[in-house]
mmCIF file of C-alpha atoms in Angstrom:
data_model
loop_
_atom_site.group_PDB
_atom_site.id
_atom_site.type_symbol
_atom_site.label_atom_id
_atom_site.label_comp_id
_atom_site.label_asym_id
_atom_site.label_seq_id
_atom_site.Cartn_x
_atom_site.Cartn_y
_atom_site.Cartn_z
ATOM 1 C CA UNK Q 1 -4.881 -12.086 5.819
ATOM 2 C CA UNK Q 2 -4.243 -9.775 2.823
ATOM 3 C CA UNK Q 3 -5.450 -12.005 0.004
ATOM 4 C CA UNK Q 4 -5.970 -10.837 -3.560
ATOM 5 C CA UNK Q 5 -8.047 -12.974 -5.885
ATOM 6 C CA UNK Q 6 -7.495 -12.634 -9.637
ATOM 7 C CA UNK Q 7 -9.697 -14.225 -12.289
ATOM 8 C CA UNK Q 8 -9.497 -15.872 -14.671
ATOM 9 C CA UNK Q 9 -6.148 -17.603 -14.176
ATOM 10 C CA UNK Q 10 -5.908 -18.217 -17.893
ATOM 11 C CA UNK Q 11 -7.881 -17.246 -20.969
ATOM 12 C CA UNK Q 12 -7.630 -17.861 -24.695
ATOM 13 C CA UNK Q 13 -9.421 -15.456 -26.993
ATOM 14 C CA UNK Q 14 -9.677 -14.730 -30.682
ATOM 15 C CA UNK Q 15 -7.956 -11.767 -32.215
ATOM 16 C CA UNK Q 16 -10.224 -8.712 -32.193
ATOM 17 C CA UNK Q 17 -12.249 -9.688 -29.143
ATOM 18 C CA UNK Q 18 -12.083 -8.161 -25.651
ATOM 19 C CA UNK Q 19 -11.136 -9.848 -22.405
ATOM 20 C CA UNK Q 20 -11.865 -8.718 -18.847
ATOM 21 C CA UNK Q 21 -9.652 -9.626 -15.904
ATOM 22 C CA UNK Q 22 -10.852 -9.130 -12.330
ATOM 23 C CA UNK Q 23 -8.755 -8.316 -9.285
ATOM 24 C CA UNK Q 24 -10.455 -8.506 -5.926
ATOM 25 C CA UNK Q 25 -9.093 -7.868 -2.423
ATOM 26 C CA UNK Q 26 -10.818 -10.412 -0.205
ATOM 27 C CA UNK Q 27 -10.122 -9.283 3.344
ATOM 28 C CA UNK Q 28 -9.019 -5.665 3.113
ATOM 29 C CA UNK Q 29 -9.878 -2.452 1.367
ATOM 30 C CA UNK Q 30 -7.643 -0.998 -1.302
ATOM 31 C CA UNK Q 31 -8.100 2.464 -2.717
ATOM 32 C CA UNK Q 32 -5.121 1.822 -4.967
ATOM 33 C CA UNK Q 33 -4.452 -1.223 -7.098
ATOM 34 C CA UNK Q 34 -1.798 -1.794 -9.719
ATOM 35 C CA UNK Q 35 -1.725 -3.714 -12.989
ATOM 36 C CA UNK Q 36 1.470 -5.300 -14.283
ATOM 37 C CA UNK Q 37 2.497 -7.194 -17.351
ATOM 38 C CA UNK Q 38 5.215 -9.851 -17.329
ATOM 39 C CA UNK Q 39 6.908 -11.413 -20.346
ATOM 40 C CA UNK Q 40 8.653 -14.795 -20.049
ATOM 41 C CA UNK Q 41 11.804 -14.659 -17.923
ATOM 42 C CA UNK Q 42 11.378 -10.922 -17.414
ATOM 43 C CA UNK Q 43 10.365 -8.873 -14.422
ATOM 44 C CA UNK Q 44 7.097 -7.102 -13.772
ATOM 45 C CA UNK Q 45 6.410 -3.965 -15.772
ATOM 46 C CA UNK Q 46 3.889 -1.569 -14.273
ATOM 47 C CA UNK Q 47 1.117 -0.736 -16.729
ATOM 48 C CA UNK Q 48 -1.175 1.460 -14.682
ATOM 49 C CA UNK Q 49 -2.274 2.555 -11.247
ATOM 50 C CA UNK Q 50 -5.955 2.052 -10.529
ATOM 51 C CA UNK Q 51 -7.637 4.444 -8.098
ATOM 52 C CA UNK Q 52 -11.085 3.813 -6.661
ATOM 53 C CA UNK Q 53 -13.559 6.380 -7.890
ATOM 54 C CA UNK Q 54 -11.232 8.116 -10.311
ATOM 55 C CA UNK Q 55 -9.444 7.557 -13.590
ATOM 56 C CA UNK Q 56 -6.496 5.229 -13.768
ATOM 57 C CA UNK Q 57 -2.992 6.562 -14.279
ATOM 58 C CA UNK Q 58 -1.135 4.853 -17.108
ATOM 59 C CA UNK Q 59 2.598 4.435 -17.488
ATOM 60 C CA UNK Q 60 4.343 5.904 -20.496
ATOM 61 C CA UNK Q 61 3.805 3.816 -23.596
ATOM 62 C CA UNK Q 62 0.693 2.008 -22.345
ATOM 63 C CA UNK Q 63 -2.392 2.625 -24.497
ATOM 64 C CA UNK Q 64 -5.219 3.639 -22.207
ATOM 65 C CA UNK Q 65 -7.849 2.955 -24.875
ATOM 66 C CA UNK Q 66 -6.606 -0.588 -25.283
ATOM 67 C CA UNK Q 67 -6.221 -1.421 -21.609
ATOM 68 C CA UNK Q 68 -9.351 -0.137 -19.892
ATOM 69 C CA UNK Q 69 -9.252 -0.047 -16.110
ATOM 70 C CA UNK Q 70 -12.252 0.310 -13.824
ATOM 71 C CA UNK Q 71 -11.929 0.536 -10.047
ATOM 72 C CA UNK Q 72 -15.556 0.746 -9.013
ATOM 73 C CA UNK Q 73 -15.220 -0.246 -5.364
ATOM 74 C CA UNK Q 74 -12.628 -0.493 -2.604
ATOM 75 C CA UNK Q 75 -12.244 -4.204 -3.264
ATOM 76 C CA UNK Q 76 -12.486 -4.609 -7.045
ATOM 77 C CA UNK Q 77 -10.495 -3.438 -10.040
ATOM 78 C CA UNK Q 78 -10.899 -4.748 -13.578
ATOM 79 C CA UNK Q 79 -8.619 -4.649 -16.597
ATOM 80 C CA UNK Q 80 -10.217 -5.043 -20.011
ATOM 81 C CA UNK Q 81 -7.972 -5.756 -22.962
ATOM 82 C CA UNK Q 82 -9.923 -4.397 -25.929
ATOM 83 C CA UNK Q 83 -9.563 -5.610 -29.498
ATOM 84 C CA UNK Q 84 -6.888 -8.045 -28.413
ATOM 85 C CA UNK Q 85 -4.109 -9.056 -30.796
ATOM 86 C CA UNK Q 86 -1.478 -11.793 -30.535
ATOM 87 C CA UNK Q 87 1.104 -9.267 -29.312
ATOM 88 C CA UNK Q 88 -1.113 -8.670 -26.255
ATOM 89 C CA UNK Q 89 -0.503 -12.262 -25.178
ATOM 90 C CA UNK Q 90 1.246 -12.078 -21.832
ATOM 91 C CA UNK Q 91 0.975 -12.721 -18.100
ATOM 92 C CA UNK Q 92 -1.043 -9.985 -16.390
ATOM 93 C CA UNK Q 93 -0.794 -9.524 -12.620
ATOM 94 C CA UNK Q 94 -2.617 -7.172 -10.279
ATOM 95 C CA UNK Q 95 -1.605 -6.015 -6.829
ATOM 96 C CA UNK Q 96 -3.342 -4.098 -4.091
ATOM 97 C CA UNK Q 97 -2.044 -1.675 -1.526
ATOM 98 C CA UNK Q 98 -3.959 -1.997 1.753
ATOM 99 C CA UNK Q 99 -5.558 1.236 2.903
ATOM 100 C CA UNK Q 100 -4.280 0.868 6.427
ATOM 101 C CA UNK Q 101 -3.008 -1.427 9.129
ATOM 102 C CA UNK Q 102 -1.674 -4.374 7.190
ATOM 103 C CA UNK Q 103 0.537 -2.529 4.729
ATOM 104 C CA UNK Q 104 3.744 -3.013 6.637
ATOM 105 C CA UNK Q 105 3.006 -6.603 7.482
ATOM 106 C CA UNK Q 106 1.947 -7.848 4.091
ATOM 107 C CA UNK Q 107 3.448 -5.306 1.724
ATOM 108 C CA UNK Q 108 1.661 -5.025 -1.548
ATOM 109 C CA UNK Q 109 -0.301 -8.202 -2.105
ATOM 110 C CA UNK Q 110 -0.372 -9.714 -5.570
ATOM 111 C CA UNK Q 111 -2.951 -11.777 -7.369
ATOM 112 C CA UNK Q 112 -2.043 -15.131 -8.872
ATOM 113 C CA UNK Q 113 -1.896 -13.722 -12.400
ATOM 114 C CA UNK Q 114 -3.785 -14.251 -15.656
ATOM 115 C CA UNK Q 115 -2.204 -15.921 -18.656
ATOM 116 C CA UNK Q 116 -3.736 -14.347 -21.764
ATOM 117 C CA UNK Q 117 -3.265 -16.014 -25.121
ATOM 118 C CA UNK Q 118 -4.671 -14.308 -28.213
ATOM 119 C CA UNK Q 119 -5.007 -16.527 -31.267
ATOM 120 C CA UNK P 1 14.404 7.444 -12.324
ATOM 121 C CA UNK P 2 14.352 4.580 -9.831
ATOM 122 C CA UNK P 3 16.678 1.726 -10.682
ATOM 123 C CA UNK P 4 16.849 -1.740 -9.201
ATOM 124 C CA UNK P 5 19.562 -4.217 -10.198
ATOM 125 C CA UNK P 6 19.609 -7.778 -8.970
ATOM 126 C CA UNK P 7 22.525 -10.186 -9.127
ATOM 127 C CA UNK P 8 23.236 -12.859 -9.976
ATOM 128 C CA UNK P 9 20.669 -13.556 -12.681
ATOM 129 C CA UNK P 10 20.629 -17.237 -11.788
ATOM 130 C CA UNK P 11 21.975 -19.264 -8.887
ATOM 131 C CA UNK P 12 22.302 -23.025 -8.690
ATOM 132 C CA UNK P 13 22.842 -24.402 -5.210
ATOM 133 C CA UNK P 14 23.251 -27.788 -3.654
ATOM 134 C CA UNK P 15 20.843 -28.523 -0.837
ATOM 135 C CA UNK P 16 22.340 -27.081 2.354
ATOM 136 C CA UNK P 17 24.682 -24.718 0.500
ATOM 137 C CA UNK P 18 24.031 -21.224 1.866
ATOM 138 C CA UNK P 19 24.280 -18.179 -0.398
ATOM 139 C CA UNK P 20 23.226 -14.550 -0.815
ATOM 140 C CA UNK P 21 21.324 -12.584 -3.431
ATOM 141 C CA UNK P 22 22.044 -8.931 -4.054
ATOM 142 C CA UNK P 23 19.698 -6.052 -4.839
ATOM 143 C CA UNK P 24 21.297 -2.677 -5.600
ATOM 144 C CA UNK P 25 19.015 0.317 -5.867
ATOM 145 C CA UNK P 26 18.916 3.973 -6.751
ATOM 146 C CA UNK P 27 15.828 5.831 -5.602
ATOM 147 C CA UNK P 28 15.011 9.263 -4.337
ATOM 148 C CA UNK P 29 13.112 8.988 -1.109
ATOM 149 C CA UNK P 30 13.006 5.287 -0.302
ATOM 150 C CA UNK P 31 9.773 4.396 1.455
ATOM 151 C CA UNK P 32 10.415 0.692 1.498
ATOM 152 C CA UNK P 33 12.316 -2.172 -0.096
ATOM 153 C CA UNK P 34 10.374 -5.349 -0.729
ATOM 154 C CA UNK P 35 11.401 -8.929 -1.353
ATOM 155 C CA UNK P 36 9.037 -11.311 -3.106
ATOM 156 C CA UNK P 37 9.212 -14.936 -4.167
ATOM 157 C CA UNK P 38 7.660 -15.936 -7.488
ATOM 158 C CA UNK P 39 7.023 -19.484 -8.639
ATOM 159 C CA UNK P 40 6.520 -20.200 -12.371
ATOM 160 C CA UNK P 41 3.068 -19.150 -13.574
ATOM 161 C CA UNK P 42 2.164 -17.543 -10.243
ATOM 162 C CA UNK P 43 1.987 -14.064 -8.823
ATOM 163 C CA UNK P 44 4.704 -12.805 -6.461
ATOM 164 C CA UNK P 45 4.435 -13.885 -2.844
ATOM 165 C CA UNK P 46 5.386 -11.327 -0.218
ATOM 166 C CA UNK P 47 8.446 -12.100 1.911
ATOM 167 C CA UNK P 48 9.762 -8.937 3.582
ATOM 168 C CA UNK P 49 9.575 -5.169 3.743
ATOM 169 C CA UNK P 50 12.620 -3.211 4.924
ATOM 170 C CA UNK P 51 12.382 0.484 5.668
ATOM 171 C CA UNK P 52 15.730 1.788 6.888
ATOM 172 C CA UNK P 53 19.438 1.016 6.669
ATOM 173 C CA UNK P 54 20.536 -1.499 9.245
ATOM 174 C CA UNK P 55 17.176 -3.243 9.388
ATOM 175 C CA UNK P 56 17.077 -7.041 9.221
ATOM 176 C CA UNK P 57 14.179 -9.470 8.939
ATOM 177 C CA UNK P 58 14.074 -13.249 9.046
ATOM 178 C CA UNK P 59 11.637 -15.930 7.997
ATOM 179 C CA UNK P 60 12.605 -19.579 8.208
ATOM 180 C CA UNK P 61 15.749 -19.998 6.072
ATOM 181 C CA UNK P 62 15.602 -16.467 4.647
ATOM 182 C CA UNK P 63 17.113 -13.315 6.062
ATOM 183 C CA UNK P 64 16.939 -9.878 4.441
ATOM 184 C CA UNK P 65 19.222 -6.971 5.234
ATOM 185 C CA UNK P 66 19.311 -3.373 4.059
ATOM 186 C CA UNK P 67 21.983 -0.707 3.597
ATOM 187 C CA UNK P 68 21.676 2.715 1.998
ATOM 188 C CA UNK P 69 22.546 1.327 -1.421
ATOM 189 C CA UNK P 70 21.675 -2.360 -1.432
ATOM 190 C CA UNK P 71 19.823 -5.214 0.134
ATOM 191 C CA UNK P 72 20.828 -8.825 0.548
ATOM 192 C CA UNK P 73 18.650 -11.891 0.784
ATOM 193 C CA UNK P 74 20.547 -14.636 2.566
ATOM 194 C CA UNK P 75 19.388 -18.220 2.118
ATOM 195 C CA UNK P 76 20.697 -20.488 4.853
ATOM 196 C CA UNK P 77 20.856 -24.250 4.271
ATOM 197 C CA UNK P 78 18.415 -24.115 1.357
ATOM 198 C CA UNK P 79 16.065 -26.940 0.466
ATOM 199 C CA UNK P 80 14.687 -27.841 -2.986
ATOM 200 C CA UNK P 81 11.408 -26.118 -2.082
ATOM 201 C CA UNK P 82 13.295 -22.809 -1.898
ATOM 202 C CA UNK P 83 13.729 -22.981 -5.674
ATOM 203 C CA UNK P 84 11.996 -19.923 -7.155
ATOM 204 C CA UNK P 85 12.648 -16.499 -8.628
ATOM 205 C CA UNK P 86 13.290 -13.901 -5.963
ATOM 206 C CA UNK P 87 12.262 -10.355 -6.824
ATOM 207 C CA UNK P 88 13.382 -7.135 -5.196
ATOM 208 C CA UNK P 89 11.335 -3.950 -5.489
ATOM 209 C CA UNK P 90 11.622 -0.395 -4.169
ATOM 210 C CA UNK P 91 8.848 1.997 -3.317
ATOM 211 C CA UNK P 92 9.337 5.733 -3.637
ATOM 212 C CA UNK P 93 7.053 8.600 -2.741
ATOM 213 C CA UNK P 94 4.425 7.830 -5.381
ATOM 214 C CA UNK P 95 3.640 4.389 -3.906
ATOM 215 C CA UNK P 96 4.621 2.617 -7.112
ATOM 216 C CA UNK P 97 6.937 -0.369 -6.944
ATOM 217 C CA UNK P 98 9.937 -0.623 -9.269
ATOM 218 C CA UNK P 99 11.099 -4.192 -9.689
ATOM 219 C CA UNK P 100 14.452 -5.713 -10.432
ATOM 220 C CA UNK P 101 14.765 -8.467 -13.010
ATOM 221 C CA UNK P 102 14.962 -11.158 -10.340
ATOM 222 C CA UNK P 103 17.320 -13.954 -9.366
ATOM 223 C CA UNK P 104 16.254 -17.472 -10.264
ATOM 224 C CA UNK P 105 17.411 -19.892 -7.576
ATOM 225 C CA UNK P 106 17.577 -23.630 -8.214
ATOM 226 C CA UNK P 107 18.341 -25.899 -5.263
ATOM 227 C CA UNK P 108 19.337 -29.460 -6.089
ATOM 228 C CA UNK P 109 18.771 -32.292 -3.660
#
C-alpha cells in the first residue's frame, strides 16, 4: 500500500514553454502533498506544501508565479513550471502524507520523480 | 531552524563488511525521524520511522536506532544490492520534512 504515482518520469521542453507534472496517490487520500527539487548529488529541497482545496504554501525563495501548484482533489496535486528556462532543469519529486492510518507504517510516500530538461 | 547532518558523505564497503551511518539532528519538537533509501534517478523509498529515544526498528540487513540527538542506520553484512544513497529526515510540528544531504553507500562484491 501507500503508492504515489508521478508523471511524466522525464520531459524535455523548449525555453519559454510550460510543463505540468502530476502527483497522484493511488491507494490513499492525502490532504497534504509536498513538492521537492533535487540537484545532482544534493539532497531534497522543499519547494512548497500543497493543500487540497486551498492555496499552496511556498518556501522562502521559491517563485509562486513560476511554480504553480494545484491540489484539486485528495489524490492529485500538480506542479506547473511556467515559462521554463534552462536553470529550471532539475529533478522534481513529490510526496504525500496519508490522511490517516498508514502514516506511521509508510511514512511520507514519494513519487518516482520527474527529470526536467529545458533546452 | 531544523538541522540534519549526515556522516559520512560516502561509504565504500566490501560485501559482508558491516558499518553504521550517522544522522545528527537539531529540531524543536521532534514528531518523527525518517530513513529513506534513494537509488539514482528515483524517488526516495521509505525504510523506517522512529518516534522516541531508545526506539529501534529492523528490516532485513538494516537496523535504525534513535537517541535524543542522533540516529544510526546499521547495515549488517551488506550485499551489492544495498548500494544506494541513504537519506535521513526529521519532521517537526509543521509536518514538513527536513532532509540531510545523505550518505552514498557502495558495496563491492
